[in-house]
Short mmCIF file of C-alpha atoms in Angstrom, two decimals:
data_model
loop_
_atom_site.label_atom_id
_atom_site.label_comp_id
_atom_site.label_asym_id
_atom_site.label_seq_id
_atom_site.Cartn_x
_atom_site.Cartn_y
_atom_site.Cartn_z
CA UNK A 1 -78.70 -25.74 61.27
CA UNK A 2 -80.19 -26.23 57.60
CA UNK A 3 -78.82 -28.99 55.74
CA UNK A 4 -77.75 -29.21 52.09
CA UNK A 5 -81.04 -28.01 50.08
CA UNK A 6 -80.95 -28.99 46.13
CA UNK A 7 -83.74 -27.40 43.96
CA UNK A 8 -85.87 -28.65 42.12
CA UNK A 9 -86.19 -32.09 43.30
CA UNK A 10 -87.65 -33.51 40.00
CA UNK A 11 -87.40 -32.42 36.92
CA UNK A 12 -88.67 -33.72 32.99
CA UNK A 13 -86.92 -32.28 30.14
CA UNK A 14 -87.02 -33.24 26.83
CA UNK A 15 -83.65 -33.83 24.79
CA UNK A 16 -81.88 -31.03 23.36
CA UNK A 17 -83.33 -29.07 26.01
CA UNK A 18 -80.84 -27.21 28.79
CA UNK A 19 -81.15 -27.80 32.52
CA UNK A 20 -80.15 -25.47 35.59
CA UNK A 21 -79.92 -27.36 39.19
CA UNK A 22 -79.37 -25.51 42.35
CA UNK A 23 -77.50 -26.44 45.94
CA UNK A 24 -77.27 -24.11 48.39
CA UNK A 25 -74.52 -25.59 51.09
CA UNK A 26 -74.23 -25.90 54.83
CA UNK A 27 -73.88 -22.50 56.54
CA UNK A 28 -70.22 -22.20 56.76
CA UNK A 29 -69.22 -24.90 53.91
CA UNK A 30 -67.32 -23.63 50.68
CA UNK A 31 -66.57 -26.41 49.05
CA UNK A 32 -69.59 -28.09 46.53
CA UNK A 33 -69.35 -30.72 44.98
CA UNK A 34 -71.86 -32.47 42.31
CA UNK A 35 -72.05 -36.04 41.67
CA UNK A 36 -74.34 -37.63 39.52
CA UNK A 37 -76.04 -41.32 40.85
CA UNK A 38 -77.50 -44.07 38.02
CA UNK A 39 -77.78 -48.18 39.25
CA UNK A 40 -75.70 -48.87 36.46
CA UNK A 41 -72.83 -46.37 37.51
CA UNK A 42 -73.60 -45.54 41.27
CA UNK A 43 -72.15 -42.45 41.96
CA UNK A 44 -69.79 -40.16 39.67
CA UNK A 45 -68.01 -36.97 40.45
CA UNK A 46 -68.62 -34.29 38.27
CA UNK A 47 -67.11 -31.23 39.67
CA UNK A 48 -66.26 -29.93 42.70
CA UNK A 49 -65.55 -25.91 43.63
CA UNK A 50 -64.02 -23.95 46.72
CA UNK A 51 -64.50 -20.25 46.72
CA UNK A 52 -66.17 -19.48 43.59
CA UNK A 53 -62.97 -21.15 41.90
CA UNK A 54 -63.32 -25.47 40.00
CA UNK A 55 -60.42 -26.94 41.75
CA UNK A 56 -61.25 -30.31 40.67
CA UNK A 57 -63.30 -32.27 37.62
CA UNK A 58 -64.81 -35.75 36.87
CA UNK A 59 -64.81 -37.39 33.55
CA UNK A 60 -67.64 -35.71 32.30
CA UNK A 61 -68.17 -34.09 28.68
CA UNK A 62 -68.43 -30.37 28.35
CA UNK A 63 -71.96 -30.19 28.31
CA UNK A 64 -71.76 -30.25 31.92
CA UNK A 65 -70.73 -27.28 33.69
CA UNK A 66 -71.16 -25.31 36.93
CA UNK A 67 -70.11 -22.51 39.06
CA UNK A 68 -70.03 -21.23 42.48
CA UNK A 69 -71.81 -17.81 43.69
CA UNK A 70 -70.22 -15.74 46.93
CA UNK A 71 -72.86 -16.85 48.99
CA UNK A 72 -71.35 -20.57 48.54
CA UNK A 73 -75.02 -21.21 46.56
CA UNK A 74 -73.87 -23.83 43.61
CA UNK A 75 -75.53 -24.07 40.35
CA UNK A 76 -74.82 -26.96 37.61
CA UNK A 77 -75.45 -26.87 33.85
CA UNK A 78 -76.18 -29.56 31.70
CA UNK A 79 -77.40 -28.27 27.89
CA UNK A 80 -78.03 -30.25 24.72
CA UNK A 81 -79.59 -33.22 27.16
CA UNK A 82 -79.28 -36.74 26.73
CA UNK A 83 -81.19 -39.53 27.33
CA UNK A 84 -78.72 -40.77 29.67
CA UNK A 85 -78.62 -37.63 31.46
CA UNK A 86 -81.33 -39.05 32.94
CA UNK A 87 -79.97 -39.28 36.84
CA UNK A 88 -80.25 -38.30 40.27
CA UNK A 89 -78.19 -34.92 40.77
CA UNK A 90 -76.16 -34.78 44.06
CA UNK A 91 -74.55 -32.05 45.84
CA UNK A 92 -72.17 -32.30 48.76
CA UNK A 93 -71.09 -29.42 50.43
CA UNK A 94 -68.55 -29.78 52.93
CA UNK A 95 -65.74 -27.44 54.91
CA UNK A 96 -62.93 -28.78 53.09
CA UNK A 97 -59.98 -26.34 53.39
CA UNK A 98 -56.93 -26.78 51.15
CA UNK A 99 -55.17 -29.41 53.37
CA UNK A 100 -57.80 -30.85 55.03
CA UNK A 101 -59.94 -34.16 54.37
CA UNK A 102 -63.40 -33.36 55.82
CA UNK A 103 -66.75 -35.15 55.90
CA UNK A 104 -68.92 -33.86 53.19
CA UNK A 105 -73.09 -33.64 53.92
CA UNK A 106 -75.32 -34.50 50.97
CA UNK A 107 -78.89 -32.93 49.59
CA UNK A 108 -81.70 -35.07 48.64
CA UNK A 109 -80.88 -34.87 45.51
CA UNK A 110 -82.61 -33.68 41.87
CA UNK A 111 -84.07 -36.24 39.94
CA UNK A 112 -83.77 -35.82 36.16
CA UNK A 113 -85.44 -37.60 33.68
CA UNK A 114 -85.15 -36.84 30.06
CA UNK A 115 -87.80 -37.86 27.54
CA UNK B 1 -57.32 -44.00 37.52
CA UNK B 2 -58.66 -44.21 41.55
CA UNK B 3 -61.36 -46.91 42.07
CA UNK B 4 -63.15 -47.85 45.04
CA UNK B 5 -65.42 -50.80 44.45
CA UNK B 6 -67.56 -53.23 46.73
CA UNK B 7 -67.40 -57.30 46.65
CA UNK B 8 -70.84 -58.00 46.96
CA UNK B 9 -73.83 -56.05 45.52
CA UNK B 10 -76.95 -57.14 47.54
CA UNK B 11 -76.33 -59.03 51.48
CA UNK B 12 -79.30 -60.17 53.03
CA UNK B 13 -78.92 -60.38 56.77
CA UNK B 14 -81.31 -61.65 59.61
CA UNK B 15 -82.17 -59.10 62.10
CA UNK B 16 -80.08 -59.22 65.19
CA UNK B 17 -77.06 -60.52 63.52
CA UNK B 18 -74.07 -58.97 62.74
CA UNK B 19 -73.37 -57.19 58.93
CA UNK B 20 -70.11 -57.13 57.19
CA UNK B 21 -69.88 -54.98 54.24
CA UNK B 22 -66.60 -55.44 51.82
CA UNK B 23 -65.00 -52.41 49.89
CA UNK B 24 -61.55 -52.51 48.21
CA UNK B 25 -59.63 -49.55 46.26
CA UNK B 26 -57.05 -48.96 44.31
CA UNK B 27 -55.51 -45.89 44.77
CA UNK B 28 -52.26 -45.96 47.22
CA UNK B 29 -52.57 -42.21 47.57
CA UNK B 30 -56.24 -42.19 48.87
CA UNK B 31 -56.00 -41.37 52.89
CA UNK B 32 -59.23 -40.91 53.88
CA UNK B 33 -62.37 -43.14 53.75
CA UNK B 34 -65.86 -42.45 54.46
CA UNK B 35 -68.82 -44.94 54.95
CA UNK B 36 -72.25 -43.76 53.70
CA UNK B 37 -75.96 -44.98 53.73
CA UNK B 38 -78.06 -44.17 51.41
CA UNK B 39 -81.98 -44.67 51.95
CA UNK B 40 -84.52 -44.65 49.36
CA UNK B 41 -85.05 -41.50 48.11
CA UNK B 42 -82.83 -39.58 50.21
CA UNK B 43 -79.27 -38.99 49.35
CA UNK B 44 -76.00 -40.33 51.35
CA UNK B 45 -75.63 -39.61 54.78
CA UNK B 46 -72.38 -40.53 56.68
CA UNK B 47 -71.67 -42.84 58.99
CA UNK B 48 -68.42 -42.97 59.94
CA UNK B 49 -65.22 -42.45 58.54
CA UNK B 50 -61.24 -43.74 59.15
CA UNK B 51 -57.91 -41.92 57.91
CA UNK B 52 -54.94 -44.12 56.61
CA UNK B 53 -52.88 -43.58 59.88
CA UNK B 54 -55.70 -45.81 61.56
CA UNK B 55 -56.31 -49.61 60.97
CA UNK B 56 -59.88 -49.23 63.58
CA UNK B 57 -62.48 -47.21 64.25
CA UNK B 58 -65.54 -47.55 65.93
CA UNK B 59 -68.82 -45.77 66.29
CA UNK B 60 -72.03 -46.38 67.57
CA UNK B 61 -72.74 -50.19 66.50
CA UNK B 62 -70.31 -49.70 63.65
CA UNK B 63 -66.71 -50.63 63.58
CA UNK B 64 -64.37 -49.50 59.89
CA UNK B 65 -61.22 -51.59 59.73
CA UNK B 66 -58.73 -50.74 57.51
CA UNK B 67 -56.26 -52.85 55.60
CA UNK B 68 -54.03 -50.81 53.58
CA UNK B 69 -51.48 -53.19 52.66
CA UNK B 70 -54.24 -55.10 50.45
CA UNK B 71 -56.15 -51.84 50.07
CA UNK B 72 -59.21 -52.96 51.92
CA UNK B 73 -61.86 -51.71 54.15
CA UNK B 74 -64.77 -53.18 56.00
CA UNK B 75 -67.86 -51.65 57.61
CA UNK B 76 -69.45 -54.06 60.56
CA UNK B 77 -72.72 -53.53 61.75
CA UNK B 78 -73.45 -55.00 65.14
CA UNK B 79 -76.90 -56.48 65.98
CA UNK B 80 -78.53 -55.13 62.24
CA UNK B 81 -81.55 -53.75 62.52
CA UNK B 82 -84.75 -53.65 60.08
CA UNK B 83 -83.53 -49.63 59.70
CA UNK B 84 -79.96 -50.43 58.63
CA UNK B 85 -81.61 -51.55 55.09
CA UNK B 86 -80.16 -49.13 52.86
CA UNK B 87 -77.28 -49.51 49.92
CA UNK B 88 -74.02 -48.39 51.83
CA UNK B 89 -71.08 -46.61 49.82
CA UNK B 90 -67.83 -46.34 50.72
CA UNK B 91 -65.80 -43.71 49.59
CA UNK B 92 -61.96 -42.81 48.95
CA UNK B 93 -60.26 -39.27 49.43
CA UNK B 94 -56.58 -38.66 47.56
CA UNK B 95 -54.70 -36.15 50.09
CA UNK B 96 -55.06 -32.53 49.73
CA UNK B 97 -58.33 -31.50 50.91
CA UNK B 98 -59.86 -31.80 47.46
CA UNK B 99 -63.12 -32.87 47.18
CA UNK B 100 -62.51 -35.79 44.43
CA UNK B 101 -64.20 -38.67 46.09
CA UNK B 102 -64.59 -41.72 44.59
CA UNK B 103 -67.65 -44.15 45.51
CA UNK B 104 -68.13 -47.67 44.89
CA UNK B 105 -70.75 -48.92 43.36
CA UNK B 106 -72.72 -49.62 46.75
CA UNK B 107 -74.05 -52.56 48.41
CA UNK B 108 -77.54 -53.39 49.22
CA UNK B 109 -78.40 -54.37 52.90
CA UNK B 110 -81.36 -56.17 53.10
CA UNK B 111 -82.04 -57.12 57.16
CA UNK B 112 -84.67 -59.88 57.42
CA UNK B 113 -86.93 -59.24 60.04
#
């Protein structure tokens, strides 16, 4: 059974600039989630969907955005980039059903730096 | 706001003993905890995890106690080996099935061979 596969797995953009990251979950799993991971701030929750539908969302300014195909296949925005956009890109995917807390399996991640 | 945060940022532990990684959080309504390890490069992989109607639970060299009266949890390694170096994570879950984990800031396990 595949695991969690995030594309690309680096990345260099310069500011201003628009980035497009890709997960593609667990056979099975509907429910992404993103995270983004610095040392100063460890790991963050950015969003998290179930169905093609957000049903929950970090702290994170507009500029970051994502959605959810039918497939399950994620995809997460991030335009007008920052310098400290510069992170490594998670994605979870997990079976999570509407009442149920359930283990969620990480990618390797997509490392973003921003020059 | 929920917060899940760690005591100690780096332990250094000599291989064979036993590891004892701190987490605390603050959230009463978080039921479900999750232990991760996270190698270089690679992103978090689980270890083991505990809901809040346990106070124990233990896995293969690892043992998660739960104390949710001073909204605590531990993660104990038994006989740490040079491959348990990694930064460990713990993570809180509110009820309803939601996704919204919250992660500590992680603590780095060094095991001295």
């Amino acid at each position: 059974k595949a695991g969690v596969t995030q594309t690309p797995r680096y990345l260099i953009k310069t500011r201003g600039q628009q980035v497009t990251l890709s997960c593609s979950p667990i056979s099975g799993h509907r429910s992404v989630s993103w995270y983004q991971q610095t040392p100063g701030q460890g790991l963050q929750f950015l969003f998290e969907y179930f169905s093609e539908t957000q049903r929950n969302k970090g702290n994170f300014p507009g500029r970051f955005s994502g959605r959810q195909f039918s497939n399950s296949r994620s995809e997460m925005n991030v335009s007008t980039l920052e310098l400290g956009d510069s992170a490594l890109y998670l994605c979870a995917s997990s079976l999570a059903d509407s009442q149920t807390n359930t283990e969620a399996f990480f990618g390797q991640g997509t490392r973003l730096t921003v020059v | 706001g929920e917060s899940v945060g760690l005591h100690l940022p780096t332990l250094s532990v000599q291989e064979g003993d036993n590891s004892i990684i701190n987490c605390a959080y603050s959230n009463s309504a978080s039921d479900y905890f999750i232990w991760y390890k996270q190698e270089s490069g690679k992103g978090p992989q689980f270890i083991i995890d505990i809901r809040s109607n346990m106070d124990k639970r233990q896995g293969q060299r690892v043992t998660v106690l739960l104390n949710k009266t001073v909204k605590h949890l531990s993660l104990q390694i038994a006989a740490t080996q040079p491959g348990d170096s990694a930064v460990y994570f713990c993570a809180g879950q509110p009820t309803g099935g939601y996704q919204k984990v919250t992660f500590g800031i992680g603590t780095k396990l060094q095991v001295i061979p």
